[in-house]
Structures are given as C-alpha cells and as structure tokens.
Coordinates of C-alpha atoms in Angstrom, one line a residue:
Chain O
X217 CA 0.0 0.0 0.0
X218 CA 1.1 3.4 -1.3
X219 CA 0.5 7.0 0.2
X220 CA -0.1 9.8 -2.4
X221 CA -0.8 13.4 -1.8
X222 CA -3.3 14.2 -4.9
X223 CA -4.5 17.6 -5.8
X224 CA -8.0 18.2 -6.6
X225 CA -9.9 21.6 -7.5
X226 CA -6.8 23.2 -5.6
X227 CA -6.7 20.8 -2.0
X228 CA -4.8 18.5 -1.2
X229 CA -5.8 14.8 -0.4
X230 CA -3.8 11.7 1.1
X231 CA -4.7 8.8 -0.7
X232 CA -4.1 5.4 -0.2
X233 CA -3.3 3.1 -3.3
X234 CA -3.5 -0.8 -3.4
X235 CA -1.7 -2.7 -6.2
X236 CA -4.2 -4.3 -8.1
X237 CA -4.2 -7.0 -11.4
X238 CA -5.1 -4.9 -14.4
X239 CA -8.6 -6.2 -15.9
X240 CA -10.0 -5.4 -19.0
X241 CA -13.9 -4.5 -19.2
X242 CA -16.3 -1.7 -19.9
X243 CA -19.0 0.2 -18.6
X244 CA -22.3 0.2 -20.4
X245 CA -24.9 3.3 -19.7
X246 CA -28.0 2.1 -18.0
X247 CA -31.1 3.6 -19.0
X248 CA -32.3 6.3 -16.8
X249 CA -35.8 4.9 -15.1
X250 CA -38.4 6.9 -15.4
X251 CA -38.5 7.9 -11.9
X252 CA -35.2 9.4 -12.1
X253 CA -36.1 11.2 -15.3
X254 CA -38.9 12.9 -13.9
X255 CA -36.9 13.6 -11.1
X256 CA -34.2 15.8 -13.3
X257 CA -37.3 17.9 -14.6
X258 CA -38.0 16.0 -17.5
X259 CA -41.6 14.8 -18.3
X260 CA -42.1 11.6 -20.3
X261 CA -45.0 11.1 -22.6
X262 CA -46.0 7.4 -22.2
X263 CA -48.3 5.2 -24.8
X264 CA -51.7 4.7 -23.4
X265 CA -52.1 1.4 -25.4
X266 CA -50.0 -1.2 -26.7
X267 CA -49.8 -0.5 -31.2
X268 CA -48.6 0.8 -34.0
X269 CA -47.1 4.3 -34.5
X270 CA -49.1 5.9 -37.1
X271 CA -47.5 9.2 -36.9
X272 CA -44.9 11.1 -35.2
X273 CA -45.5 14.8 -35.1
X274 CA -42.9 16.2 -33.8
X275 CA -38.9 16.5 -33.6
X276 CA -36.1 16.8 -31.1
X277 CA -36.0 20.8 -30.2
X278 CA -39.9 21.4 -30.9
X279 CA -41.2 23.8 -28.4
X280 CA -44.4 21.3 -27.3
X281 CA -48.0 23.1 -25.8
X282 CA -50.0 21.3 -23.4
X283 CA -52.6 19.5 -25.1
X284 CA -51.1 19.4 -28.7
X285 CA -50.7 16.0 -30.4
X286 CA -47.4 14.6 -30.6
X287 CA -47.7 11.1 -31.8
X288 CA -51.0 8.6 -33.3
X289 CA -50.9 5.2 -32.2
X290 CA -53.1 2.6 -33.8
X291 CA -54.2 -0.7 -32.6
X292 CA -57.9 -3.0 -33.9
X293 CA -58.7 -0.2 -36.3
X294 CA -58.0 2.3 -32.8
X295 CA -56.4 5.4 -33.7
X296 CA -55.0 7.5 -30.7
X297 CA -54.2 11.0 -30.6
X298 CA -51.7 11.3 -27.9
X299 CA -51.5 14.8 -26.7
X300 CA -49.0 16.2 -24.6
X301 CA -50.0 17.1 -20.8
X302 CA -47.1 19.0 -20.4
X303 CA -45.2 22.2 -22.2
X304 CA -41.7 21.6 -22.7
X305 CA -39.3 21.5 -25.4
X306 CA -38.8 17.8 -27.2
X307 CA -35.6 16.2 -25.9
X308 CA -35.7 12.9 -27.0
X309 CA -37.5 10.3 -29.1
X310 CA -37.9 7.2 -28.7
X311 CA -40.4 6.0 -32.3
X312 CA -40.6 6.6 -35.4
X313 CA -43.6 5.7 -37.9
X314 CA -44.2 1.8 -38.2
X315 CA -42.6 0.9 -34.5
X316 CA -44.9 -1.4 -32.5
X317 CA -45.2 -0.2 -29.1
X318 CA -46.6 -1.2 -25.7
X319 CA -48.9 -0.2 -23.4
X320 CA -46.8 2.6 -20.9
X321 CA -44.1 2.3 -23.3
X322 CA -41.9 5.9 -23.7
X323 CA -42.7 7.5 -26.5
X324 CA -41.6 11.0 -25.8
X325 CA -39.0 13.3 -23.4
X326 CA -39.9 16.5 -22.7
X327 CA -37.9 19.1 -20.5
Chain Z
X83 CA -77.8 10.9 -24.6
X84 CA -77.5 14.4 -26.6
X85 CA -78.1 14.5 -30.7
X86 CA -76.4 17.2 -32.4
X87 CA -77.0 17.3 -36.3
X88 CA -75.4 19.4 -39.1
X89 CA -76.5 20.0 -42.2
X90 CA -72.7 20.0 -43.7
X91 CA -69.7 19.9 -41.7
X92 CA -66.0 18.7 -41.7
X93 CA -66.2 15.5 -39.7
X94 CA -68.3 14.5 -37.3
X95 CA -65.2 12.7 -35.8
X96 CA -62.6 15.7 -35.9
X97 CA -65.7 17.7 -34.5
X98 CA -66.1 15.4 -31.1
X99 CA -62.1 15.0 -31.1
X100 CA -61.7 18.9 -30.8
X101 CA -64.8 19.3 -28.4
X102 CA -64.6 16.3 -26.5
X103 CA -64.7 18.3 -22.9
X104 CA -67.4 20.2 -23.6
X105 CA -70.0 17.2 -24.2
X106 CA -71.1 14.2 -22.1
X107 CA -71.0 10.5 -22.7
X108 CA -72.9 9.1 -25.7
X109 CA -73.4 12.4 -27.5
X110 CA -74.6 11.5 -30.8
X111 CA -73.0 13.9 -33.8
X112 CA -74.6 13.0 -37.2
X113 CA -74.3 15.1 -40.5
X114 CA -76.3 15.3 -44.1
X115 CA -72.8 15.5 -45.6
X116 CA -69.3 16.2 -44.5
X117 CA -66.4 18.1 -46.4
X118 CA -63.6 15.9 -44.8
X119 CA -65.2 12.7 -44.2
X120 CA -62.1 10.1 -43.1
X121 CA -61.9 6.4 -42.9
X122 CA -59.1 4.7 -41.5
X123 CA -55.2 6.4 -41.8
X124 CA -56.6 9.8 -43.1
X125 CA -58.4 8.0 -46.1
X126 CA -61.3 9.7 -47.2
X127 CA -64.6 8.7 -46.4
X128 CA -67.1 10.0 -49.6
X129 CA -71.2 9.5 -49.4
X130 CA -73.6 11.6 -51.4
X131 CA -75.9 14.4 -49.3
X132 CA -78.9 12.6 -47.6
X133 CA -78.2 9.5 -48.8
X134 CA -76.7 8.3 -45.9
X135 CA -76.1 7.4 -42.4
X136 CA -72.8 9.3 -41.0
X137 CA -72.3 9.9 -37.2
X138 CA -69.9 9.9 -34.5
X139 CA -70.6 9.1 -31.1
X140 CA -68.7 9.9 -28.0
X141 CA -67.5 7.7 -25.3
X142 CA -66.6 8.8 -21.9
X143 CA -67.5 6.1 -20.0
X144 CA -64.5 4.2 -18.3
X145 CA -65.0 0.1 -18.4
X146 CA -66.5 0.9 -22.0
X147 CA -62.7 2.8 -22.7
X148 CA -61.2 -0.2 -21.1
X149 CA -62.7 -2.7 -23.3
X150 CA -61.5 -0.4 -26.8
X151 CA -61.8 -3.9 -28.5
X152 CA -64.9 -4.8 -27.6
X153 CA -66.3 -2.0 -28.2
X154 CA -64.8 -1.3 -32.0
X155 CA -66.5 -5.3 -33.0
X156 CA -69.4 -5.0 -31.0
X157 CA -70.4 -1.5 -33.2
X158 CA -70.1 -3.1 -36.1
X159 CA -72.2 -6.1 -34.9
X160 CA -74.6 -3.7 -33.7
X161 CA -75.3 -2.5 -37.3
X162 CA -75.2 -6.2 -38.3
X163 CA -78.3 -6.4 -36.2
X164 CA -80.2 -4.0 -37.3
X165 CA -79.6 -4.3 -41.3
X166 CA -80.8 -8.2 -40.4
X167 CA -83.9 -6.3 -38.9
X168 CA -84.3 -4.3 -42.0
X169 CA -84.5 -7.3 -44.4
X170 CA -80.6 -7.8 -45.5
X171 CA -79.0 -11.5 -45.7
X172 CA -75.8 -12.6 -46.1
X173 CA -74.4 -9.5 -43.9
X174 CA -70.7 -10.2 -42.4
X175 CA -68.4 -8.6 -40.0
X176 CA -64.4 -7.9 -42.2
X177 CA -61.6 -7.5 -39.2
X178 CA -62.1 -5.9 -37.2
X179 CA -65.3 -3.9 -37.5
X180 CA -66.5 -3.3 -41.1
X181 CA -69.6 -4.5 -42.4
X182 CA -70.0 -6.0 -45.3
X183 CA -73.1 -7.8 -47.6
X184 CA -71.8 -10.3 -49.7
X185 CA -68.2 -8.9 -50.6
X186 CA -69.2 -5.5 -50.5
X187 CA -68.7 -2.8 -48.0
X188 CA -72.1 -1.5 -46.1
X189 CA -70.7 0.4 -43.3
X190 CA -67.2 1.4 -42.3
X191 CA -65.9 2.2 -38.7
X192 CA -63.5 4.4 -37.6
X193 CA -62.2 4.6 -33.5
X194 CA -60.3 7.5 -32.2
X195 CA -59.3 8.2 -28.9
X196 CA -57.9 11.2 -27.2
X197 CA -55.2 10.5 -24.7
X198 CA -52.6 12.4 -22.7
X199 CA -51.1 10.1 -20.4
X200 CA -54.9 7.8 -20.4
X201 CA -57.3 7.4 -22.9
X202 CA -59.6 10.6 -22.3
X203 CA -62.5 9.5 -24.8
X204 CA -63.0 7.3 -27.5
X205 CA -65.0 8.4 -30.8
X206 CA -66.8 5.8 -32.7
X207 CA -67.4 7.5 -36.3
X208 CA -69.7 5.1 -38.6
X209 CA -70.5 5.4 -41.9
X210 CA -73.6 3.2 -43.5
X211 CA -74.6 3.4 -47.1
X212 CA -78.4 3.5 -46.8
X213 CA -80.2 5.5 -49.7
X214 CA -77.4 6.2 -52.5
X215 CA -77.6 4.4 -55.2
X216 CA -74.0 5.1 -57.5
X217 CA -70.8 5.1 -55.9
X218 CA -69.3 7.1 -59.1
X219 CA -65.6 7.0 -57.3
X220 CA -63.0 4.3 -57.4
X221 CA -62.7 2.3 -54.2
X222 CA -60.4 -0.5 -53.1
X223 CA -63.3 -2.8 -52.4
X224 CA -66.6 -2.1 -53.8
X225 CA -69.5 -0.4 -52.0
X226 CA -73.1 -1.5 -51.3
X227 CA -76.2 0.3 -49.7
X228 CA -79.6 -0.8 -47.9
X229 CA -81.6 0.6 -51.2
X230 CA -79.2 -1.4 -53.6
X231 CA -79.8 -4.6 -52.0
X232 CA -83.2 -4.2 -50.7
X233 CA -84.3 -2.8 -54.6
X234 CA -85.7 0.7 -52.5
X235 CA -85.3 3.7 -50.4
X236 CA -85.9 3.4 -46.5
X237 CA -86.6 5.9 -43.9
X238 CA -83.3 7.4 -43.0
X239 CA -84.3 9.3 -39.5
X240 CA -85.9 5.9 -38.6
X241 CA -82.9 4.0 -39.8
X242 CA -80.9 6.4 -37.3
X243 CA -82.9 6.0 -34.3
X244 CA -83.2 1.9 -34.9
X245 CA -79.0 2.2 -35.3
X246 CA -78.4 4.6 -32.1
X247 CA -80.9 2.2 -30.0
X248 CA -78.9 -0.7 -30.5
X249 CA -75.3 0.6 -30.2
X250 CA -76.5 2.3 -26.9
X251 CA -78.5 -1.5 -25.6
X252 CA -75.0 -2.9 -26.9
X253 CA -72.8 -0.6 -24.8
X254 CA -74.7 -1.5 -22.0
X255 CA -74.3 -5.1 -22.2
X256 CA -70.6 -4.6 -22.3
X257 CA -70.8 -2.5 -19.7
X258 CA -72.0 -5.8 -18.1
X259 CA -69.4 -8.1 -19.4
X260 CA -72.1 -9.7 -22.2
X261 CA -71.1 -12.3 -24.0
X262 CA -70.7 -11.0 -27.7
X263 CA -68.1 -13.4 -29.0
X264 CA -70.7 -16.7 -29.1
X265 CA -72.5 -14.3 -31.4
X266 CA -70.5 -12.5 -33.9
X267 CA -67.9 -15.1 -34.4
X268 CA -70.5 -16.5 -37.2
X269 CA -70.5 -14.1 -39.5
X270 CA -66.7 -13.5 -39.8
X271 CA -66.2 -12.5 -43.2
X272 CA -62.3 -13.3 -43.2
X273 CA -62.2 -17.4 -41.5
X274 CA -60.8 -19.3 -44.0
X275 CA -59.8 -16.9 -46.5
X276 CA -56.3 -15.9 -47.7
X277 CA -55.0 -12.3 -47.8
X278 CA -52.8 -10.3 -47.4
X279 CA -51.9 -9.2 -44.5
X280 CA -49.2 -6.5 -42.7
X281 CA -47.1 -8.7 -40.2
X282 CA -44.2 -6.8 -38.6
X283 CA -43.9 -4.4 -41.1
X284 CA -44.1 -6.9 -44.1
X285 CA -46.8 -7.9 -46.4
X286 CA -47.7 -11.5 -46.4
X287 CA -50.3 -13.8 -47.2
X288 CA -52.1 -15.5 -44.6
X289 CA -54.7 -17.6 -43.8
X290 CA -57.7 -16.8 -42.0
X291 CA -58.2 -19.2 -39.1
X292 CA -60.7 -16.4 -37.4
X293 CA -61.5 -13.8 -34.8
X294 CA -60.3 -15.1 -31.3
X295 CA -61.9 -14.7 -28.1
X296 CA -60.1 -11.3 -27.4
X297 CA -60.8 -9.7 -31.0
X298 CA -57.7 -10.3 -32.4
X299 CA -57.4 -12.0 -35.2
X300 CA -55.7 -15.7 -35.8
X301 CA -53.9 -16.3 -38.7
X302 CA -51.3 -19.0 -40.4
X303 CA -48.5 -17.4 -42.4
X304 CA -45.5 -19.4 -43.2
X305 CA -46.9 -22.4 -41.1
X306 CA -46.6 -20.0 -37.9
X307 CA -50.1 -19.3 -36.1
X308 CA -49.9 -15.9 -34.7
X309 CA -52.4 -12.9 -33.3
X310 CA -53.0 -10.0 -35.4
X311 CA -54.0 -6.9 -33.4
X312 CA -52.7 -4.5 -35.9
X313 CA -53.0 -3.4 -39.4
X314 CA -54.4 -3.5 -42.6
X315 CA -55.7 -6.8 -44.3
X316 CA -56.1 -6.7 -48.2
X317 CA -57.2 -9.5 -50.6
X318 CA -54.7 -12.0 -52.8
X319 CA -55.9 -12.0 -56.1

C-alpha cells in the first residue's frame, strides 16, 4: 500500500493506493428509469395502449404546448391522438412511424 | 344521450375529437354531408348528401374505454343487427369492425381516442350506405347500400334512431361483461380466407383461421399461427 498526496480543485488529499491486477472491461450506460427522469425535470409522454405508430408529429427541439398532439398510435382499427399534458421543449424520441409499441411504453421526453 | 345534427360539416369525428370536454357521454354527432369525411389512416370517407347514415358518437364512460376492443366489433355487430332487422342477408363482419353484404362494403368504422397520459375518450365514427344508389368513385373494395340490396329507399331518421338504439342497448351489455363473442364469431367474413396481411412491417399472405376470443385476429403465415392486433388486411388476387 502506497500514500499519495493528490491535488483536486486546488486541495490536497492523502490517498491510499493498493496494487491491483489490471482487468479489462467496460462500462455500459444504463437507462435512466423513469422515476429518475422525472426527477431531473423531465416529463415523459408514455403510450396509453400497446400499437402501431401511425404518426410522429414532432422533432427533437420542438417547443411542445400542453394538449397538442405529438404522436397517433393505432391498434384493432383504434387510432389514438396522444397529446402532450405537459409544455416543454422535445428532448428525445424514442419511435418513429411503423414501431410497434406497448402499453406505458416511452414514446416522448420533454424538458 | 344528446343528438347534435349538421346540415354540412368537416367531420363529425374531428368535431367530437376537438370538443370532446365540452359534451357528455354518448353524445350522438350526425351530418347530411361532411367536407372531410375520413376512414381509416386519413383515407377519405365519400357519401352523397342525404343519402346516408354518417355519425360519430362519443365515449366517456370508463370500463366501456377499457374494453376499446370490444367496443370497435361490438359496433359493427350492432349494425349487423339491425340491417338483419331491415330485411338484408348474407351480412358479415371484415376484421375488425367493417360490415360487409356479400363482398361488398355496407358500413365502415372508424375509433379515435384522445389521450394524454390515459385514454380521455374514444369516438366511434360510422359510416352506412343506406339510400345512394351510385358510388361514381373508385374504391379498393366495392361499395353497397340498404336501397341497392333491398331494390328501394328506407326511412333514414328511422334507420338512425333503430341504429343509435342498439349501439347504446350494446354498450350497456358490455358495460355488463355480455357475452358477444358466441354471437359474432358467425358471421366473420375473413375465416378461411387468404390475404394479405401487414405482419411486422411486411406484407404476407395469410390464412384466416378467425377472430379469437379477445378480438384479435388468428392467422397462419409461413406455417406459424400468430395474433393480429394491428394493421391493414387486403385480398390475394
């Protein structure tokens, strides 16, 4: 075991370093949940049935009004206007026309 | 129940989809004629002034919103009943909710629904040919009408009211888990037939083994059985 003084944002640290056997390996992103999105201020617009995207409406950087319809889902001849609840600005999305989807699936991130 | 009626409008569907709060459940929305009539995926839905029966009819009710696929077969059974009433024969329900005498369409059905992060509403928009007599455009399957297979012209306001009782008896008995699917499973136009059909995103030919217990629909395509619940089905030639 090895003592180093480090320097971090200008103070000084005494750190303690073990030998160890180099390993490969990597570190993979997990998906934020949905909690932890809403959490950061985001809002997520979820699919209220499990279908077909008809119809995206939007793209990344629309400005997004309460109430106006962002994607059309269809499922048994059901087409489904999903409007927004929420304003926001479009940060991510997660269809495009033809996907299948499930019921509470994302569809939409708006922050 | 409420009845609204215009003389011409846009749709009667895009009319209860942008007013939905400010009606009730089962408000009835019917039109002589309508400038922007629309069948499934923003296809047009065409019917001469007068002639025919075109409405939409709003849904609020929850359990009836639940049960979406119930609801979409059931309507078009519930015209079913009442053209058998008025005389027709040989009258059949095409995936999963049109109506159709012999081969040819009687009545189309189109569902919408409103959500935001639920299903607000549905709206159920029908179309039934009742009193025209040409169909002058081109259409992808050919169209029929109450005065072309009964030979003459019946009452349309009657027609309406004998339509708008059932659908509303019909809601009701779903509303009380009813037992539909012993009924309309006989008169499934698609069983045994081969189309076309879209399965993940690719045309294939299937065949029709029929509507299952849930309204989806079973089919055999590359001697897999699977569940449609999506899509459009077209005919082989």
């Amino acid at each position: 075991m090895k003592i180093y003084k480090v320097k971090v944002n200008g103070k000084y640290y005494e750190v303690e370093v073990s030998a160890v056997e180099q390993v490969s390996g990597e570190v993979k992103l997990q998906p934020q949940k949905q909690e932890e999105i809403v959490s950061q201020g985001y809002n997520v617009i979820l699919a209220p049935i499990a279908g077909k995207v008809l119809d995206v409406k939007v793209k990344v950087g629309d400005m997004v009004k309460k109430n106006q319809t962002v994607a059309i889902i269809e499922a048994m001849k059901l087409e489904n206007e999903i409007q927004s609840a929420f304003d926001g600005q479009v940060s991510a999305i997660n269809i495009k026309k033809g996907d299948d989807v499930r019921n509470k699936d994302e569809l939409i991130i708006l922050k | 129940m409420k009845l609204i009626h215009f003389d011409v409008i846009n749709s009667t569907n895009t009319f209860l989809k942008d007013n939905y709060h400010n009606y009730q459940h089962l408000t009835f929305v019917s039109a002589d004629s309508q400038t922007k009539g629309k069948g499934r995926e923003a296809k047009k839905w065409l019917s001469e002034k007068g002639k025919n029966l075109l409405f939409s009819v709003l849904i609020k009710n929850e359990k009836l919103i639940e049960k979406y696929k119930t609801l979409s077969i059931v309507c078009g059974y519930s015209v079913l009943e009442v053209l058998m009433d008025y005389g027709l024969s040989n009258i059949s329900i095409k995936w999963p909710n049109d109506v159709y005498v012999d081969d040819k369409k009687i009545c189309g059905i189109l569902l919408e629904a409103v959500s935001k992060q639920e299903i607000e509403c549905l709206i159920v928009g029908i179309g039934i040919n009742v009193n025209q007599k040409n169909f002058e455009e081109e259409y992808a399957i050919t169209p029929t009408s109450i005065r072309n297979q009964l030979g003459k012209c019946i009452q349309l306001d009657k027609f309406k009211i004998d339509i708008y009782s059932n659908l509303i008896s019909n809601f009701k008995l779903i509303e009380e888990d009813y037992d539909f699917y012993s009924q309309l499973r006989k008169y499934d136009y698609l069983k045994g037939r081969e189309v076309f059909a879209l399965v993940s995103n690719e045309k294939k030919l299937v065949k029709v083994l029929g509507i299952n217990s849930d309204y989806s629909l079973s089919v055999i395509t590359e001697g897999k059985k699977i569940d449609l619940e999506t899509g459009q089905i077209s005919f082989s030639l």
